mmCIF file of C-alpha atoms and ligand atoms in Angstrom:
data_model
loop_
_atom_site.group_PDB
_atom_site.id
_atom_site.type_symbol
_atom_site.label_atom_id
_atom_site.label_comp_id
_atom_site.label_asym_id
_atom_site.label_seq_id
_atom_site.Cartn_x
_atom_site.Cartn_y
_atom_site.Cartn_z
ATOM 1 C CA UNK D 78 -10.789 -19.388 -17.404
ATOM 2 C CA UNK D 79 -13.682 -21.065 -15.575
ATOM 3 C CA UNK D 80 -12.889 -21.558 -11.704
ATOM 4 C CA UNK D 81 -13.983 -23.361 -8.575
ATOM 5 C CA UNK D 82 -13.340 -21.584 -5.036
ATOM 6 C CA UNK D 83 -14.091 -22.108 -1.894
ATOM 7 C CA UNK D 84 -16.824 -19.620 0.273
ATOM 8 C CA UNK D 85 -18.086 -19.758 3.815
ATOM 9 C CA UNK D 86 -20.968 -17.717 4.560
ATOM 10 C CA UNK D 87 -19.351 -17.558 8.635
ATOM 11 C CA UNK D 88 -21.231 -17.404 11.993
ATOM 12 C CA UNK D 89 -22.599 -13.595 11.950
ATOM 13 C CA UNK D 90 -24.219 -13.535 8.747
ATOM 14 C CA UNK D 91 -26.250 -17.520 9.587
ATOM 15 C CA UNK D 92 -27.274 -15.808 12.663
ATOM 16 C CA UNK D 93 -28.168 -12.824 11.266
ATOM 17 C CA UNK D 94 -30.080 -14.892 8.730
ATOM 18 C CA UNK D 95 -28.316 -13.737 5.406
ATOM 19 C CA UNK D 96 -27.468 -16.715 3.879
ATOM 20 C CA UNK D 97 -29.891 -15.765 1.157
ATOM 21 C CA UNK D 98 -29.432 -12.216 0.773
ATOM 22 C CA UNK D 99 -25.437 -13.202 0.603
ATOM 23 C CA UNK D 100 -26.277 -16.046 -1.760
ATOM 24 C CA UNK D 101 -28.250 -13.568 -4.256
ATOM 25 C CA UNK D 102 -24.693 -11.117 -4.447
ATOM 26 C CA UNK D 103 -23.180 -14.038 -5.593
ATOM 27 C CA UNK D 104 -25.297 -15.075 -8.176
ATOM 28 C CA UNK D 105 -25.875 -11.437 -9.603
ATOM 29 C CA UNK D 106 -21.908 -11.084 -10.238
ATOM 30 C CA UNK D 107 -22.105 -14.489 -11.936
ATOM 31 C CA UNK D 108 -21.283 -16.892 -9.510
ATOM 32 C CA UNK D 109 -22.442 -20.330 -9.594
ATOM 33 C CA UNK D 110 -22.965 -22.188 -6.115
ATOM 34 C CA UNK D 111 -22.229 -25.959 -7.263
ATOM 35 C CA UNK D 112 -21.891 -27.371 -3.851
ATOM 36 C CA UNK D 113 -23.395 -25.706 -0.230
ATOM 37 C CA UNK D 114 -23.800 -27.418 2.638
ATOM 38 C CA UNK D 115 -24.741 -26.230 6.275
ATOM 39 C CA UNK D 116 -22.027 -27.512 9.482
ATOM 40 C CA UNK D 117 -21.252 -26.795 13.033
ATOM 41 C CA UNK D 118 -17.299 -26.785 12.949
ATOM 42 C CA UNK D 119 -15.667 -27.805 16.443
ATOM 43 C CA UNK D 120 -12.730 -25.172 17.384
ATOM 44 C CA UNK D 121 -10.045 -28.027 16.944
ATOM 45 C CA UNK D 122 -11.797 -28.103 12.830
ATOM 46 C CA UNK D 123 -11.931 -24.496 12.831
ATOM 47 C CA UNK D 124 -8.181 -24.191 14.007
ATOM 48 C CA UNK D 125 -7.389 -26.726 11.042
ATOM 49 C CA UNK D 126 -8.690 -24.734 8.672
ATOM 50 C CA UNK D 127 -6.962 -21.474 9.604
ATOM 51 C CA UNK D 128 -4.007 -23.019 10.364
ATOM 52 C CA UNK D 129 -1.981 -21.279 8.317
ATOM 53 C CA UNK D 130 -3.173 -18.045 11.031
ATOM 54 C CA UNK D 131 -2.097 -20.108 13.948
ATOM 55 C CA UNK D 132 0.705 -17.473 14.866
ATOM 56 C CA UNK D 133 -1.581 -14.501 14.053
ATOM 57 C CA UNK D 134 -2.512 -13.137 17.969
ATOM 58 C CA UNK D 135 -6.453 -13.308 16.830
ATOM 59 C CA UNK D 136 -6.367 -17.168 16.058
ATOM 60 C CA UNK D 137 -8.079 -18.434 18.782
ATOM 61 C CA UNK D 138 -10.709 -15.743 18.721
ATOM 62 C CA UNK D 139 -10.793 -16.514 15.012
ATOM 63 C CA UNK D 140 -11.280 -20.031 15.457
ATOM 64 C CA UNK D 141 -13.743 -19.814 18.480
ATOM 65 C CA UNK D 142 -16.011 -17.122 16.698
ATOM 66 C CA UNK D 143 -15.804 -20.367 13.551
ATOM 67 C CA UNK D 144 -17.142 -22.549 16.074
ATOM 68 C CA UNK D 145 -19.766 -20.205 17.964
ATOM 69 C CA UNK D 146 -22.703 -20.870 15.587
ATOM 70 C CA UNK D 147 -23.428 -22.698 12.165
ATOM 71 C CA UNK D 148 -21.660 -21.873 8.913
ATOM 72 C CA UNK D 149 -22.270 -22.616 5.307
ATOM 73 C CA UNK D 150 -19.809 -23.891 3.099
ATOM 74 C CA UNK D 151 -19.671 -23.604 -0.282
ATOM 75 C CA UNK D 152 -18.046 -24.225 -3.614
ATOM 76 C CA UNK D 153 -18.566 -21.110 -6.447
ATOM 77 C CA UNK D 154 -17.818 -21.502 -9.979
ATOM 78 C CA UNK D 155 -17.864 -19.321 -12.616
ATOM 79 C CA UNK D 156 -14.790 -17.311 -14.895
ATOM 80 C CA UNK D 157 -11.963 -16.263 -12.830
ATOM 81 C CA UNK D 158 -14.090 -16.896 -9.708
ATOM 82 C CA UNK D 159 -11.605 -16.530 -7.021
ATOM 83 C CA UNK D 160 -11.222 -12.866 -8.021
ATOM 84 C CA UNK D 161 -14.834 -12.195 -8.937
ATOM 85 C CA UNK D 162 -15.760 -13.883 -5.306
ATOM 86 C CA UNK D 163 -13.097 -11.320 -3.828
ATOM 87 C CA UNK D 164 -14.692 -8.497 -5.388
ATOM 88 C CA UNK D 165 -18.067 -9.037 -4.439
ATOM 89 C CA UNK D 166 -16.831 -9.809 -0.829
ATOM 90 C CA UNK D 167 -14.645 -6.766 0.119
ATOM 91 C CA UNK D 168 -12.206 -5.931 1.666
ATOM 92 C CA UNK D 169 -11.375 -7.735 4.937
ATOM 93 C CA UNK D 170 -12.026 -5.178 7.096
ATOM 94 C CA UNK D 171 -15.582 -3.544 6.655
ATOM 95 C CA UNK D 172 -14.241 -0.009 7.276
ATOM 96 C CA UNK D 173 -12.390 -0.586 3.884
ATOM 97 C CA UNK D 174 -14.671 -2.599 1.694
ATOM 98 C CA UNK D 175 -15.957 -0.582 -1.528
ATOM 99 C CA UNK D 176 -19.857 0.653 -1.353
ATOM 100 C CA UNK D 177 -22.294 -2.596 -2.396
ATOM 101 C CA UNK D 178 -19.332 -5.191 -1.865
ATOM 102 C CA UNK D 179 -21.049 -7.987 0.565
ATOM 103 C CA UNK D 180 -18.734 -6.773 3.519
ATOM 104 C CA UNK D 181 -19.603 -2.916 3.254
ATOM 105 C CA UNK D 182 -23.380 -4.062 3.418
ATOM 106 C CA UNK D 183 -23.534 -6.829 6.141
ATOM 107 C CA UNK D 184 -19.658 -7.106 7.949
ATOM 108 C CA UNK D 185 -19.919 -6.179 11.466
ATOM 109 C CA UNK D 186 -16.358 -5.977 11.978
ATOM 110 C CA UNK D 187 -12.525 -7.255 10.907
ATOM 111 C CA UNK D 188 -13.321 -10.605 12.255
ATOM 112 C CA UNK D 189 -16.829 -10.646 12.464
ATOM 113 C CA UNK D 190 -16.864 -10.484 8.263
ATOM 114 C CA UNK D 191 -19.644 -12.272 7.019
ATOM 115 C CA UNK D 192 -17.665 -14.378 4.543
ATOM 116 C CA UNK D 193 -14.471 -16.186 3.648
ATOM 117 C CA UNK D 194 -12.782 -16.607 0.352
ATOM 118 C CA UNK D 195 -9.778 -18.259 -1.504
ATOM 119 C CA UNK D 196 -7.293 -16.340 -2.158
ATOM 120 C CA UNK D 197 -5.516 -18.357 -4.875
ATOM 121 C CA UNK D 198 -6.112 -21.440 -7.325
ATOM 122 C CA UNK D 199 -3.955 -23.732 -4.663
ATOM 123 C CA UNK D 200 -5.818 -22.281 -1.530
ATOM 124 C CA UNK D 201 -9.154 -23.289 -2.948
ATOM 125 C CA UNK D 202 -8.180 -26.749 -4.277
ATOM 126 C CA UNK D 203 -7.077 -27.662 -0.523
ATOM 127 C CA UNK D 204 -10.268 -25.643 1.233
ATOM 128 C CA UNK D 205 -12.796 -27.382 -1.135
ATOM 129 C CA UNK D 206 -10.992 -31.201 -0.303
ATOM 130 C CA UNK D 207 -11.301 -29.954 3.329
ATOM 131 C CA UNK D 208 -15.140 -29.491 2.922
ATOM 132 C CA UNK D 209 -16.783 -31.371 0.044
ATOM 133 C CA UNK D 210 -16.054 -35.140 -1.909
ATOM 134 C CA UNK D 211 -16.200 -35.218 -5.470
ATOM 135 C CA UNK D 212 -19.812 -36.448 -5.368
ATOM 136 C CA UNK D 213 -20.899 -33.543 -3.643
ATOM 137 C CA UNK D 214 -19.780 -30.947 -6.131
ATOM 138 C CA UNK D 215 -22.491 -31.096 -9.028
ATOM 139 C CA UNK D 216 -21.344 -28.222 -11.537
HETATM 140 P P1 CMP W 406 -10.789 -14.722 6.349
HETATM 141 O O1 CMP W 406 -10.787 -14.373 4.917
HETATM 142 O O2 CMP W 406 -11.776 -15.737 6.794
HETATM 143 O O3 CMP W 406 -9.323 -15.199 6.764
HETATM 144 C C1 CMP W 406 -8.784 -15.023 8.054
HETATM 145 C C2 CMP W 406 -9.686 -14.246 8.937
HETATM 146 O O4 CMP W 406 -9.100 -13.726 10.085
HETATM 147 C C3 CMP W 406 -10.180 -13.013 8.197
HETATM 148 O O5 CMP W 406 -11.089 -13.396 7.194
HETATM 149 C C4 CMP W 406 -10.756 -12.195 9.339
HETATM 150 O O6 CMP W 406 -12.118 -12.454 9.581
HETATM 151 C C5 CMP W 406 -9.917 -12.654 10.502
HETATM 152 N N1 CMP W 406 -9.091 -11.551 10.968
HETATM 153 C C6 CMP W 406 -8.152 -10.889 10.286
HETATM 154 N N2 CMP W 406 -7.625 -9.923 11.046
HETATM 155 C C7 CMP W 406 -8.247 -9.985 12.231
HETATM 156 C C8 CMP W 406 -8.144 -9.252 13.431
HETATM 157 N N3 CMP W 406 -7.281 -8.237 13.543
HETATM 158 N N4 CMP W 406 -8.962 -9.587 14.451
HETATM 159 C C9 CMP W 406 -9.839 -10.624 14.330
HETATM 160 N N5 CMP W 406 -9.971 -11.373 13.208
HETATM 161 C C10 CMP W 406 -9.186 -11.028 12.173
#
């Protein structure tokens, strides 16, 4: 079935000026970007966002690295998207993401990652309301 998830191109890859190159692996597997939108996330938003990691012992570095530079956020939709967009990422860690998967390429490390994903239908209803208003989603 046709999908919606939710996609952050994070802090390393915006400074490393890969939005496009990121944005192209996307599209090739079929992914449509529907809504994108460039921030500047404070820690405290960060920390809301990964809140469900708040016992994890690399939150706060999680949630600083969120804040240290601009992100873009993003809405993909295409047929089963959350598990195409999981594909094309990787795995979480680089050293274990499959060869051409956007993690293998451009991750610099476990947290430094490049991107964020949904990881299921619910996830990626409450990350997109987090992010983006109705109007902003044009599919
Ligand atoms: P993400 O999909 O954004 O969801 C939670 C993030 O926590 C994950 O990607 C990683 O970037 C990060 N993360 C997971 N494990 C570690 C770790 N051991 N050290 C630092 N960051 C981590």
């Amino acid at each position: 079935a046709v999908q919606r998830t939710f996609s952050i191109i994070k802090p390393d890859a915006t400074n490393r000026n890969l939005t496009g190159a990121i944005n192209a692996k996307f599209e090739e597997a079929g992914l449509r970007i529907v809504a994108q939108k460039r921030i500047h996330l404070t820690k405290a938003q960060a920390g809301v966002f990964y809140a469900v990691h708040a016992e994890r012992p690399f939150y706060d570095e999680l949630c600083e690295f969120m804040a240290s530079a601009p992100i873009v956020v993003q809405v993909l939709e295409g047929e089963d998207a959350i598990a195409k967009n999981r594909e094309v990422m990787g795995a979480t860690n680089p050293a274990e993401a499959a060869e051409g998967t956007i993690r293998k390429e451009f991750a610099l490390s476990i947290g430094e990652n490049s991107v964020h994903g949904s990881d299921a239908p619910e996830t990626a209803a409450v990350e997109i309301a987090y992010f983006f208003s109705g109007l902003e989603i044009v599919g």
